[in-house]
Structures are given as C-alpha cells and as structure tokens.
mmCIF file of N, CA, C and O in Angstrom:
data_model
loop_
_atom_site.group_PDB
_atom_site.id
_atom_site.type_symbol
_atom_site.label_atom_id
_atom_site.label_comp_id
_atom_site.label_asym_id
_atom_site.label_seq_id
_atom_site.Cartn_x
_atom_site.Cartn_y
_atom_site.Cartn_z
ATOM 1 N N MET A 1 102.342 95.732 119.890
ATOM 2 C CA MET A 1 102.331 96.256 118.546
ATOM 3 C C MET A 1 102.442 95.085 117.581
ATOM 4 O O MET A 1 103.280 94.207 117.740
ATOM 5 N N LYS A 2 101.608 95.083 116.555
ATOM 6 C CA LYS A 2 101.603 94.040 115.537
ATOM 7 C C LYS A 2 102.193 94.610 114.243
ATOM 8 O O LYS A 2 101.607 95.486 113.615
ATOM 9 N N VAL A 3 103.375 94.110 113.873
ATOM 10 C CA VAL A 3 104.125 94.586 112.726
ATOM 11 C C VAL A 3 103.999 93.577 111.601
ATOM 12 O O VAL A 3 104.161 92.371 111.826
ATOM 13 N N PHE A 4 103.723 94.056 110.405
ATOM 14 C CA PHE A 4 103.642 93.186 109.239
ATOM 15 C C PHE A 4 104.831 93.489 108.336
ATOM 16 O O PHE A 4 104.956 94.589 107.799
ATOM 17 N N LEU A 5 105.712 92.529 108.179
ATOM 18 C CA LEU A 5 106.935 92.668 107.408
ATOM 19 C C LEU A 5 106.798 91.929 106.084
ATOM 20 O O LEU A 5 106.629 90.711 106.065
ATOM 21 N N ILE A 6 106.871 92.673 104.982
ATOM 22 C CA ILE A 6 106.805 92.086 103.645
ATOM 23 C C ILE A 6 108.162 92.326 102.989
ATOM 24 O O ILE A 6 108.470 93.432 102.552
ATOM 25 N N GLU A 7 108.980 91.282 102.964
ATOM 26 C CA GLU A 7 110.381 91.378 102.526
ATOM 27 C C GLU A 7 110.779 90.047 101.918
ATOM 28 O O GLU A 7 110.561 89.001 102.524
ATOM 29 N N ASP A 8 111.380 90.079 100.732
ATOM 30 C CA ASP A 8 111.745 88.829 100.066
ATOM 31 C C ASP A 8 113.093 88.266 100.504
ATOM 32 O O ASP A 8 113.363 87.093 100.289
ATOM 33 N N GLU A 9 113.934 89.054 101.134
ATOM 34 C CA GLU A 9 115.238 88.560 101.571
ATOM 35 C C GLU A 9 115.142 87.970 102.974
ATOM 36 O O GLU A 9 114.880 88.678 103.950
ATOM 37 N N LYS A 10 115.352 86.657 103.046
ATOM 38 C CA LYS A 10 115.173 85.919 104.299
ATOM 39 C C LYS A 10 116.052 86.462 105.429
ATOM 40 O O LYS A 10 115.586 86.601 106.563
ATOM 41 N N LEU A 11 117.313 86.767 105.149
ATOM 42 C CA LEU A 11 118.208 87.252 106.200
ATOM 43 C C LEU A 11 117.749 88.594 106.772
ATOM 44 O O LEU A 11 117.847 88.829 107.980
ATOM 45 N N ILE A 12 117.242 89.454 105.923
ATOM 46 C CA ILE A 12 116.725 90.740 106.404
ATOM 47 C C ILE A 12 115.490 90.513 107.260
ATOM 48 O O ILE A 12 115.333 91.130 108.315
ATOM 49 N N ARG A 13 114.609 89.609 106.822
ATOM 50 C CA ARG A 13 113.423 89.291 107.641
ATOM 51 C C ARG A 13 113.844 88.779 109.015
ATOM 52 O O ARG A 13 113.324 89.229 110.045
ATOM 53 N N MET A 14 114.783 87.842 109.037
ATOM 54 C CA MET A 14 115.218 87.263 110.313
ATOM 55 C C MET A 14 115.821 88.337 111.227
ATOM 56 O O MET A 14 115.547 88.364 112.429
ATOM 57 N N PHE A 15 116.618 89.209 110.660
ATOM 58 C CA PHE A 15 117.278 90.298 111.363
ATOM 59 C C PHE A 15 116.236 91.228 112.013
ATOM 60 O O PHE A 15 116.324 91.558 113.190
ATOM 61 N N ILE A 16 115.225 91.615 111.251
ATOM 62 C CA ILE A 16 114.179 92.511 111.753
ATOM 63 C C ILE A 16 113.319 91.805 112.789
ATOM 64 O O ILE A 16 113.026 92.361 113.853
ATOM 65 N N VAL A 17 112.900 90.582 112.497
ATOM 66 C CA VAL A 17 112.045 89.833 113.419
ATOM 67 C C VAL A 17 112.725 89.658 114.767
ATOM 68 O O VAL A 17 112.120 89.890 115.821
ATOM 69 N N GLU A 18 113.986 89.276 114.757
ATOM 70 C CA GLU A 18 114.707 89.066 116.011
ATOM 71 C C GLU A 18 114.752 90.345 116.847
ATOM 72 O O GLU A 18 114.463 90.333 118.042
ATOM 73 N N TYR A 19 115.090 91.460 116.216
ATOM 74 C CA TYR A 19 115.181 92.715 116.957
ATOM 75 C C TYR A 19 113.812 93.153 117.479
ATOM 76 O O TYR A 19 113.667 93.520 118.640
ATOM 77 N N PHE A 20 112.808 93.128 116.627
ATOM 78 C CA PHE A 20 111.477 93.596 117.024
ATOM 79 C C PHE A 20 110.874 92.703 118.105
ATOM 80 O O PHE A 20 110.201 93.192 119.006
ATOM 81 N N ASN A 21 111.090 91.392 118.015
ATOM 82 C CA ASN A 21 110.600 90.488 119.057
ATOM 83 C C ASN A 21 111.224 90.812 120.406
ATOM 84 O O ASN A 21 110.548 90.774 121.433
ATOM 85 N N LYS A 22 112.511 91.151 120.400
ATOM 86 C CA LYS A 22 113.177 91.531 121.652
ATOM 87 C C LYS A 22 112.584 92.808 122.240
ATOM 88 O O LYS A 22 112.648 93.025 123.450
ATOM 89 N N GLN A 23 112.005 93.636 121.388
ATOM 90 C CA GLN A 23 111.374 94.877 121.842
ATOM 91 C C GLN A 23 109.912 94.656 122.254
ATOM 92 O O GLN A 23 109.230 95.597 122.661
ATOM 93 N N GLY A 24 109.427 93.434 122.122
ATOM 94 C CA GLY A 24 108.063 93.108 122.523
ATOM 95 C C GLY A 24 107.029 93.219 121.421
ATOM 96 O O GLY A 24 105.835 93.098 121.680
ATOM 97 N N ALA A 25 107.470 93.431 120.193
ATOM 98 C CA ALA A 25 106.535 93.521 119.072
ATOM 99 C C ALA A 25 106.248 92.137 118.508
ATOM 100 O O ALA A 25 107.108 91.260 118.530
ATOM 101 N N GLN A 26 105.051 91.965 118.015
ATOM 102 C CA GLN A 26 104.681 90.738 117.315
ATOM 103 C C GLN A 26 104.886 90.999 115.821
ATOM 104 O O GLN A 26 104.354 91.977 115.289
ATOM 105 N N VAL A 27 105.672 90.164 115.159
ATOM 106 C CA VAL A 27 105.960 90.362 113.738
ATOM 107 C C VAL A 27 105.363 89.227 112.929
ATOM 108 O O VAL A 27 105.596 88.062 113.202
ATOM 109 N N ILE A 28 104.602 89.608 111.919
ATOM 110 C CA ILE A 28 104.063 88.664 110.946
ATOM 111 C C ILE A 28 104.883 88.858 109.674
ATOM 112 O O ILE A 28 105.128 89.991 109.264
ATOM 113 N N GLU A 29 105.301 87.767 109.057
ATOM 114 C CA GLU A 29 106.177 87.841 107.889
ATOM 115 C C GLU A 29 105.485 87.375 106.618
ATOM 116 O O GLU A 29 104.695 86.440 106.650
ATOM 117 N N ALA A 30 105.840 88.037 105.530
ATOM 118 C CA ALA A 30 105.462 87.585 104.197
ATOM 119 C C ALA A 30 106.702 87.715 103.322
ATOM 120 O O ALA A 30 107.457 88.680 103.442
ATOM 121 N N CYS A 31 106.929 86.739 102.447
ATOM 122 C CA CYS A 31 108.153 86.737 101.644
ATOM 123 C C CYS A 31 107.964 87.315 100.247
ATOM 124 O O CYS A 31 108.919 87.381 99.477
ATOM 125 N N ASN A 32 106.743 87.746 99.920
ATOM 126 C CA ASN A 32 106.516 88.421 98.639
ATOM 127 C C ASN A 32 105.222 89.231 98.721
ATOM 128 O O ASN A 32 104.462 89.119 99.681
ATOM 129 N N GLY A 33 104.985 90.021 97.710
ATOM 130 C CA GLY A 33 103.823 90.906 97.710
ATOM 131 C C GLY A 33 102.480 90.188 97.706
ATOM 132 O O GLY A 33 101.543 90.602 98.374
ATOM 133 N N TYR A 34 102.401 89.095 96.960
ATOM 134 C CA TYR A 34 101.142 88.351 96.906
ATOM 135 C C TYR A 34 100.787 87.776 98.275
ATOM 136 O O TYR A 34 99.642 87.861 98.716
ATOM 137 N N GLU A 35 101.784 87.198 98.928
ATOM 138 C CA GLU A 35 101.565 86.660 100.274
ATOM 139 C C GLU A 35 101.185 87.788 101.231
ATOM 140 O O GLU A 35 100.309 87.628 102.073
ATOM 141 N N GLY A 36 101.834 88.932 101.071
ATOM 142 C CA GLY A 36 101.524 90.077 101.909
ATOM 143 C C GLY A 36 100.087 90.534 101.771
ATOM 144 O O GLY A 36 99.406 90.818 102.756
ATOM 145 N N LEU A 37 99.610 90.589 100.561
ATOM 146 C CA LEU A 37 98.226 91.001 100.337
ATOM 147 C C LEU A 37 97.244 89.989 100.912
ATOM 148 O O LEU A 37 96.186 90.367 101.416
ATOM 149 N N ASP A 38 97.588 88.715 100.869
ATOM 150 C CA ASP A 38 96.721 87.679 101.433
ATOM 151 C C ASP A 38 96.603 87.792 102.950
ATOM 152 O O ASP A 38 95.556 87.523 103.512
ATOM 153 N N TYR A 39 97.698 88.166 103.622
ATOM 154 C CA TYR A 39 97.720 88.209 105.082
ATOM 155 C C TYR A 39 97.261 89.537 105.675
ATOM 156 O O TYR A 39 96.993 89.618 106.867
ATOM 157 N N MET A 40 97.218 90.595 104.898
ATOM 158 C CA MET A 40 96.902 91.916 105.418
ATOM 159 C C MET A 40 95.487 91.946 105.976
ATOM 160 O O MET A 40 94.539 91.516 105.333
ATOM 161 N N ASP A 41 95.380 92.430 107.219
ATOM 162 C CA ASP A 41 94.054 92.584 107.821
ATOM 163 C C ASP A 41 94.053 93.789 108.764
ATOM 164 O O ASP A 41 95.061 94.459 108.942
ATOM 165 N N ASP A 42 92.907 94.036 109.382
ATOM 166 C CA ASP A 42 92.727 95.220 110.229
ATOM 167 C C ASP A 42 93.497 95.163 111.543
ATOM 168 O O ASP A 42 93.578 96.165 112.247
ATOM 169 N N SER A 43 94.056 94.024 111.893
ATOM 170 C CA SER A 43 94.778 93.914 113.160
ATOM 171 C C SER A 43 96.217 94.429 113.067
ATOM 172 O O SER A 43 96.897 94.567 114.087
ATOM 173 N N ILE A 44 96.676 94.745 111.872
ATOM 174 C CA ILE A 44 98.053 95.191 111.651
ATOM 175 C C ILE A 44 98.201 96.642 112.108
ATOM 176 O O ILE A 44 97.430 97.511 111.717
ATOM 177 N N ASP A 45 99.238 96.908 112.923
ATOM 178 C CA ASP A 45 99.503 98.266 113.396
ATOM 179 C C ASP A 45 100.410 99.050 112.454
ATOM 180 O O ASP A 45 100.292 100.273 112.343
ATOM 181 N N ILE A 46 101.342 98.353 111.805
ATOM 182 C CA ILE A 46 102.283 99.009 110.890
ATOM 183 C C ILE A 46 102.804 97.994 109.886
ATOM 184 O O ILE A 46 102.956 96.812 110.213
ATOM 185 N N VAL A 47 103.070 98.470 108.662
ATOM 186 C CA VAL A 47 103.588 97.619 107.592
ATOM 187 C C VAL A 47 105.001 98.075 107.243
ATOM 188 O O VAL A 47 105.233 99.266 107.009
ATOM 189 N N LEU A 48 105.931 97.130 107.213
ATOM 190 C CA LEU A 48 107.295 97.369 106.735
ATOM 191 C C LEU A 48 107.400 96.665 105.395
ATOM 192 O O LEU A 48 107.212 95.448 105.311
ATOM 193 N N LEU A 49 107.677 97.409 104.345
ATOM 194 C CA LEU A 49 107.496 96.904 102.985
ATOM 195 C C LEU A 49 108.714 97.154 102.107
ATOM 196 O O LEU A 49 109.152 98.303 101.962
ATOM 197 N N ASP A 50 109.247 96.086 101.533
ATOM 198 C CA ASP A 50 110.333 96.197 100.554
ATOM 199 C C ASP A 50 109.733 96.631 99.221
ATOM 200 O O ASP A 50 108.563 96.374 98.940
ATOM 201 N N ILE A 51 110.540 97.276 98.389
ATOM 202 C CA ILE A 51 110.059 97.685 97.062
ATOM 203 C C ILE A 51 110.366 96.619 96.019
ATOM 204 O O ILE A 51 109.480 96.183 95.289
ATOM 205 N N MET A 52 111.615 96.207 95.940
ATOM 206 C CA MET A 52 112.033 95.295 94.869
ATOM 207 C C MET A 52 111.776 93.845 95.266
ATOM 208 O O MET A 52 112.552 93.243 96.010
ATOM 209 N N MET A 53 110.657 93.313 94.792
ATOM 210 C CA MET A 53 110.295 91.916 95.023
ATOM 211 C C MET A 53 109.828 91.336 93.706
ATOM 212 O O MET A 53 109.290 92.057 92.864
ATOM 213 N N SER A 54 110.005 90.050 93.535
ATOM 214 C CA SER A 54 109.544 89.419 92.301
ATOM 215 C C SER A 54 108.017 89.309 92.320
ATOM 216 O O SER A 54 107.399 89.300 93.370
ATOM 217 N N GLY A 55 107.448 89.229 91.146
ATOM 218 C CA GLY A 55 105.992 89.111 91.035
ATOM 219 C C GLY A 55 105.334 90.477 91.073
ATOM 220 O O GLY A 55 105.220 91.155 90.072
ATOM 221 N N ILE A 56 104.953 90.895 92.235
ATOM 222 C CA ILE A 56 104.317 92.196 92.433
ATOM 223 C C ILE A 56 105.257 93.024 93.315
ATOM 224 O O ILE A 56 105.685 92.565 94.362
ATOM 225 N N ASP A 57 105.598 94.218 92.864
ATOM 226 C CA ASP A 57 106.559 95.007 93.629
ATOM 227 C C ASP A 57 105.894 95.759 94.780
ATOM 228 O O ASP A 57 104.667 95.804 94.896
ATOM 229 N N GLY A 58 106.725 96.316 95.630
ATOM 230 C CA GLY A 58 106.234 96.998 96.818
ATOM 231 C C GLY A 58 105.375 98.219 96.525
ATOM 232 O O GLY A 58 104.479 98.550 97.293
ATOM 233 N N TYR A 59 105.640 98.892 95.407
ATOM 234 C CA TYR A 59 104.808 100.040 95.047
ATOM 235 C C TYR A 59 103.352 99.619 94.868
ATOM 236 O O TYR A 59 102.436 100.244 95.391
ATOM 237 N N GLU A 60 103.162 98.547 94.112
ATOM 238 C CA GLU A 60 101.791 98.082 93.869
ATOM 239 C C GLU A 60 101.162 97.539 95.145
ATOM 240 O O GLU A 60 99.984 97.769 95.416
ATOM 241 N N VAL A 61 101.948 96.842 95.951
ATOM 242 C CA VAL A 61 101.442 96.338 97.235
ATOM 243 C C VAL A 61 101.004 97.504 98.115
ATOM 244 O O VAL A 61 99.930 97.480 98.708
ATOM 245 N N CYS A 62 101.812 98.539 98.167
ATOM 246 C CA CYS A 62 101.481 99.727 98.958
ATOM 247 C C CYS A 62 100.146 100.316 98.503
ATOM 248 O O CYS A 62 99.279 100.615 99.332
ATOM 249 N N GLN A 63 100.002 100.489 97.219
ATOM 250 C CA GLN A 63 98.779 101.062 96.669
ATOM 251 C C GLN A 63 97.557 100.207 97.024
ATOM 252 O O GLN A 63 96.516 100.733 97.425
ATOM 253 N N LEU A 64 97.686 98.888 96.910
ATOM 254 C CA LEU A 64 96.564 97.999 97.208
ATOM 255 C C LEU A 64 96.256 97.959 98.707
ATOM 256 O O LEU A 64 95.087 97.910 99.103
ATOM 257 N N ILE A 65 97.279 97.989 99.542
ATOM 258 C CA ILE A 65 97.047 98.035 100.991
ATOM 259 C C ILE A 65 96.355 99.340 101.354
ATOM 260 O O ILE A 65 95.412 99.358 102.146
ATOM 261 N N ARG A 66 96.804 100.433 100.770
ATOM 262 C CA ARG A 66 96.252 101.745 101.100
ATOM 263 C C ARG A 66 94.768 101.839 100.746
ATOM 264 O O ARG A 66 94.021 102.566 101.388
ATOM 265 N N GLU A 67 94.308 101.076 99.759
ATOM 266 C CA GLU A 67 92.888 101.064 99.398
ATOM 267 C C GLU A 67 92.027 100.463 100.509
ATOM 268 O O GLU A 67 90.837 100.746 100.589
ATOM 269 N N LYS A 68 92.636 99.628 101.376
ATOM 270 C CA LYS A 68 91.871 98.909 102.395
ATOM 271 C C LYS A 68 92.236 99.273 103.822
ATOM 272 O O LYS A 68 91.519 98.929 104.748
ATOM 273 N N SER A 69 93.392 99.926 104.029
ATOM 274 C CA SER A 69 93.893 100.110 105.383
ATOM 275 C C SER A 69 94.561 101.475 105.561
ATOM 276 O O SER A 69 95.175 101.997 104.626
ATOM 277 N N ASP A 70 94.441 102.008 106.772
ATOM 278 C CA ASP A 70 95.119 103.250 107.137
ATOM 279 C C ASP A 70 96.388 102.982 107.936
ATOM 280 O O ASP A 70 97.015 103.918 108.438
ATOM 281 N N ALA A 71 96.774 101.713 108.080
ATOM 282 C CA ALA A 71 97.975 101.377 108.849
ATOM 283 C C ALA A 71 99.180 102.081 108.231
ATOM 284 O O ALA A 71 99.314 102.131 107.013
ATOM 285 N N PRO A 72 100.062 102.634 109.054
ATOM 286 C CA PRO A 72 101.263 103.264 108.509
ATOM 287 C C PRO A 72 102.095 102.262 107.708
ATOM 288 O O PRO A 72 102.185 101.091 108.079
ATOM 289 N N ILE A 73 102.684 102.743 106.633
ATOM 290 C CA ILE A 73 103.531 101.925 105.776
ATOM 291 C C ILE A 73 104.905 102.580 105.695
ATOM 292 O O ILE A 73 105.016 103.755 105.340
ATOM 293 N N ILE A 74 105.940 101.802 106.031
ATOM 294 C CA ILE A 74 107.318 102.261 105.892
ATOM 295 C C ILE A 74 108.000 101.395 104.843
ATOM 296 O O ILE A 74 108.059 100.176 104.990
ATOM 297 N N PHE A 75 108.488 102.047 103.789
ATOM 298 C CA PHE A 75 109.264 101.328 102.795
ATOM 299 C C PHE A 75 110.664 101.088 103.326
ATOM 300 O O PHE A 75 111.267 101.971 103.948
ATOM 301 N N ILE A 76 111.174 99.892 103.079
ATOM 302 C CA ILE A 76 112.556 99.524 103.381
ATOM 303 C C ILE A 76 113.156 99.126 102.039
ATOM 304 O O ILE A 76 112.742 98.132 101.450
ATOM 305 N N SER A 77 114.115 99.910 101.549
ATOM 306 C CA SER A 77 114.589 99.622 100.200
ATOM 307 C C SER A 77 116.008 100.098 99.958
ATOM 308 O O SER A 77 116.463 101.069 100.557
ATOM 309 N N ALA A 78 116.678 99.419 99.045
ATOM 310 C CA ALA A 78 117.983 99.861 98.560
ATOM 311 C C ALA A 78 117.818 100.978 97.529
ATOM 312 O O ALA A 78 118.770 101.661 97.188
ATOM 313 N N LEU A 79 116.599 101.178 97.051
ATOM 314 C CA LEU A 79 116.310 102.272 96.114
ATOM 315 C C LEU A 79 116.163 103.552 96.926
ATOM 316 O O LEU A 79 115.083 103.868 97.411
ATOM 317 N N SER A 80 117.235 104.292 97.066
ATOM 318 C CA SER A 80 117.217 105.434 97.968
ATOM 319 C C SER A 80 117.174 106.789 97.265
ATOM 320 O O SER A 80 117.262 107.825 97.910
ATOM 321 N N GLU A 81 117.038 106.789 95.946
ATOM 322 C CA GLU A 81 116.970 108.047 95.217
ATOM 323 C C GLU A 81 115.662 108.762 95.530
ATOM 324 O O GLU A 81 114.644 108.148 95.846
ATOM 325 N N ASP A 82 115.685 110.081 95.411
ATOM 326 C CA ASP A 82 114.497 110.880 95.723
ATOM 327 C C ASP A 82 113.279 110.466 94.904
ATOM 328 O O ASP A 82 112.162 110.443 95.416
ATOM 329 N N ASP A 83 113.475 110.129 93.624
ATOM 330 C CA ASP A 83 112.344 109.721 92.776
ATOM 331 C C ASP A 83 111.639 108.498 93.345
ATOM 332 O O ASP A 83 110.405 108.418 93.317
ATOM 333 N N ASN A 84 112.412 107.537 93.863
ATOM 334 C CA ASN A 84 111.819 106.335 94.450
ATOM 335 C C ASN A 84 111.031 106.686 95.706
ATOM 336 O O ASN A 84 109.933 106.164 95.927
ATOM 337 N N LYS A 85 111.594 107.545 96.534
ATOM 338 C CA LYS A 85 110.906 107.963 97.757
ATOM 339 C C LYS A 85 109.630 108.722 97.430
ATOM 340 O O LYS A 85 108.576 108.458 98.022
ATOM 341 N N LEU A 86 109.711 109.644 96.500
ATOM 342 C CA LEU A 86 108.536 110.435 96.126
ATOM 343 C C LEU A 86 107.427 109.552 95.558
ATOM 344 O O LEU A 86 106.246 109.766 95.847
ATOM 345 N N LYS A 87 107.802 108.568 94.753
ATOM 346 C CA LYS A 87 106.796 107.639 94.214
ATOM 347 C C LYS A 87 106.127 106.879 95.361
ATOM 348 O O LYS A 87 104.911 106.725 95.373
ATOM 349 N N GLY A 88 106.926 106.418 96.334
ATOM 350 C CA GLY A 88 106.366 105.722 97.487
ATOM 351 C C GLY A 88 105.400 106.593 98.274
ATOM 352 O O GLY A 88 104.309 106.159 98.640
ATOM 353 N N TYR A 89 105.792 107.830 98.526
ATOM 354 C CA TYR A 89 104.910 108.750 99.256
ATOM 355 C C TYR A 89 103.625 109.017 98.471
ATOM 356 O O TYR A 89 102.535 109.079 99.044
ATOM 357 N N ALA A 90 103.739 109.163 97.149
ATOM 358 C CA ALA A 90 102.561 109.412 96.313
ATOM 359 C C ALA A 90 101.579 108.246 96.356
ATOM 360 O O ALA A 90 100.364 108.437 96.218
ATOM 361 N N LEU A 91 102.099 107.035 96.564
ATOM 362 C CA LEU A 91 101.238 105.851 96.612
ATOM 363 C C LEU A 91 100.680 105.572 98.003
ATOM 364 O O LEU A 91 99.906 104.639 98.183
ATOM 365 N N GLY A 92 101.099 106.368 98.991
ATOM 366 C CA GLY A 92 100.520 106.217 100.314
ATOM 367 C C GLY A 92 101.475 105.821 101.418
ATOM 368 O O GLY A 92 101.051 105.608 102.553
ATOM 369 N N ALA A 93 102.764 105.708 101.118
ATOM 370 C CA ALA A 93 103.727 105.368 102.171
ATOM 371 C C ALA A 93 103.851 106.532 103.151
ATOM 372 O O ALA A 93 103.692 107.692 102.784
ATOM 373 N N ASP A 94 104.148 106.187 104.399
ATOM 374 C CA ASP A 94 104.305 107.198 105.436
ATOM 375 C C ASP A 94 105.760 107.554 105.695
ATOM 376 O O ASP A 94 106.059 108.633 106.197
ATOM 377 N N ASP A 95 106.662 106.634 105.394
ATOM 378 C CA ASP A 95 108.074 106.884 105.635
ATOM 379 C C ASP A 95 108.894 105.949 104.752
ATOM 380 O O ASP A 95 108.349 105.054 104.105
ATOM 381 N N PHE A 96 110.206 106.164 104.754
ATOM 382 C CA PHE A 96 111.118 105.427 103.883
ATOM 383 C C PHE A 96 112.434 105.277 104.625
ATOM 384 O O PHE A 96 112.937 106.248 105.181
ATOM 385 N N ILE A 97 112.976 104.081 104.646
ATOM 386 C CA ILE A 97 114.294 103.855 105.224
ATOM 387 C C ILE A 97 115.141 103.111 104.199
ATOM 388 O O ILE A 97 114.666 102.176 103.556
ATOM 389 N N SER A 98 116.353 103.576 104.027
ATOM 390 C CA SER A 98 117.242 103.010 103.020
ATOM 391 C C SER A 98 118.064 101.865 103.580
ATOM 392 O O SER A 98 118.534 101.922 104.715
ATOM 393 N N LYS A 99 118.234 100.819 102.760
ATOM 394 C CA LYS A 99 119.130 99.720 103.101
ATOM 395 C C LYS A 99 120.540 100.152 102.738
ATOM 396 O O LYS A 99 120.713 100.801 101.707
ATOM 397 N N PRO A 100 121.528 99.825 103.509
ATOM 398 C CA PRO A 100 121.461 99.116 104.789
ATOM 399 C C PRO A 100 121.007 100.050 105.909
ATOM 400 O O PRO A 100 121.140 101.268 105.816
ATOM 401 N N PHE A 101 120.472 99.468 106.963
ATOM 402 C CA PHE A 101 119.948 100.232 108.086
ATOM 403 C C PHE A 101 120.216 99.451 109.362
ATOM 404 O O PHE A 101 120.534 98.279 109.326
ATOM 405 N N THR A 102 120.050 100.121 110.477
ATOM 406 C CA THR A 102 120.151 99.428 111.761
ATOM 407 C C THR A 102 118.732 99.147 112.242
ATOM 408 O O THR A 102 117.829 99.961 112.015
ATOM 409 N N PRO A 103 118.524 98.026 112.904
ATOM 410 C CA PRO A 103 117.169 97.720 113.363
ATOM 411 C C PRO A 103 116.681 98.732 114.397
ATOM 412 O O PRO A 103 115.485 99.003 114.482
ATOM 413 N N SER A 104 117.587 99.317 115.161
ATOM 414 C CA SER A 104 117.169 100.300 116.167
ATOM 415 C C SER A 104 116.599 101.544 115.493
ATOM 416 O O SER A 104 115.605 102.114 115.972
ATOM 417 N N LEU A 105 117.169 101.967 114.371
ATOM 418 C CA LEU A 105 116.635 103.113 113.645
ATOM 419 C C LEU A 105 115.269 102.783 113.066
ATOM 420 O O LEU A 105 114.333 103.592 113.161
ATOM 421 N N LEU A 106 115.132 101.608 112.486
ATOM 422 C CA LEU A 106 113.846 101.198 111.944
ATOM 423 C C LEU A 106 112.795 101.138 113.044
ATOM 424 O O LEU A 106 111.689 101.633 112.875
ATOM 425 N N TYR A 107 113.147 100.567 114.165
ATOM 426 C CA TYR A 107 112.198 100.463 115.284
ATOM 427 C C TYR A 107 111.800 101.857 115.777
ATOM 428 O O TYR A 107 110.634 102.098 116.080
ATOM 429 N N ALA A 108 112.743 102.774 115.822
ATOM 430 C CA ALA A 108 112.444 104.143 116.281
ATOM 431 C C ALA A 108 111.449 104.836 115.350
ATOM 432 O O ALA A 108 110.606 105.598 115.798
ATOM 433 N N LYS A 109 111.575 104.562 114.060
ATOM 434 C CA LYS A 109 110.644 105.178 113.101
ATOM 435 C C LYS A 109 109.251 104.620 113.305
ATOM 436 O O LYS A 109 108.267 105.278 113.172
#
C-alpha cells in the first residue's frame, strides 16, 4: 500500500511513518499543501491530509486532488467540529480522524 501523508508537523509525520512502515506500507511525505500537490500521482493508494497548514490549507488541497484522483482521502485534524468535517466531506474527503489519535486507529481506517 502506498500512503501519501501531507502534514506540516514533523513529529506527527514521523509518528505515522514509523507505525505505517512497521505495517508494511510505503509512506511518501509532504510537509505542506504545495509540496503535496507536486508529488500527487496515480500510484497513491490513499491520502492522509492535515487541514491547518500554512500557504494552502488541506481543504483546498483536497479539492485539487479530487479533481485529478479517486484515491481515498482521510483528513487528520485538530478541527473536530461537525462543520469542519462536513466541509471536508463536501470537498471530497472520505473520512476524518481527530487529533490526537492512535496510529493503530488511523491504520485501521
């Protein structure tokens, strides 16, 4: 499985990458939305996407990815209110997980 992680917090990226690698997944990392859009391609099986990032936020990244790809998108965010989740779903997200989370729960999703 090829996982694309777009997250600006380095410690969260390291935490997810370590767990997913132990599960046999290949993780590609991007530290912001612009980098994420540059790396996105058809080989990606799933996108894990933060919402609050500098420059271009996860909502806009989700919308732009959805224009080119059917890969599932899971938002990972501290914004856990229903309005934030509904906006993500309206833009094409498939699921939402609130920070803080356990990597095993994220992997299960």
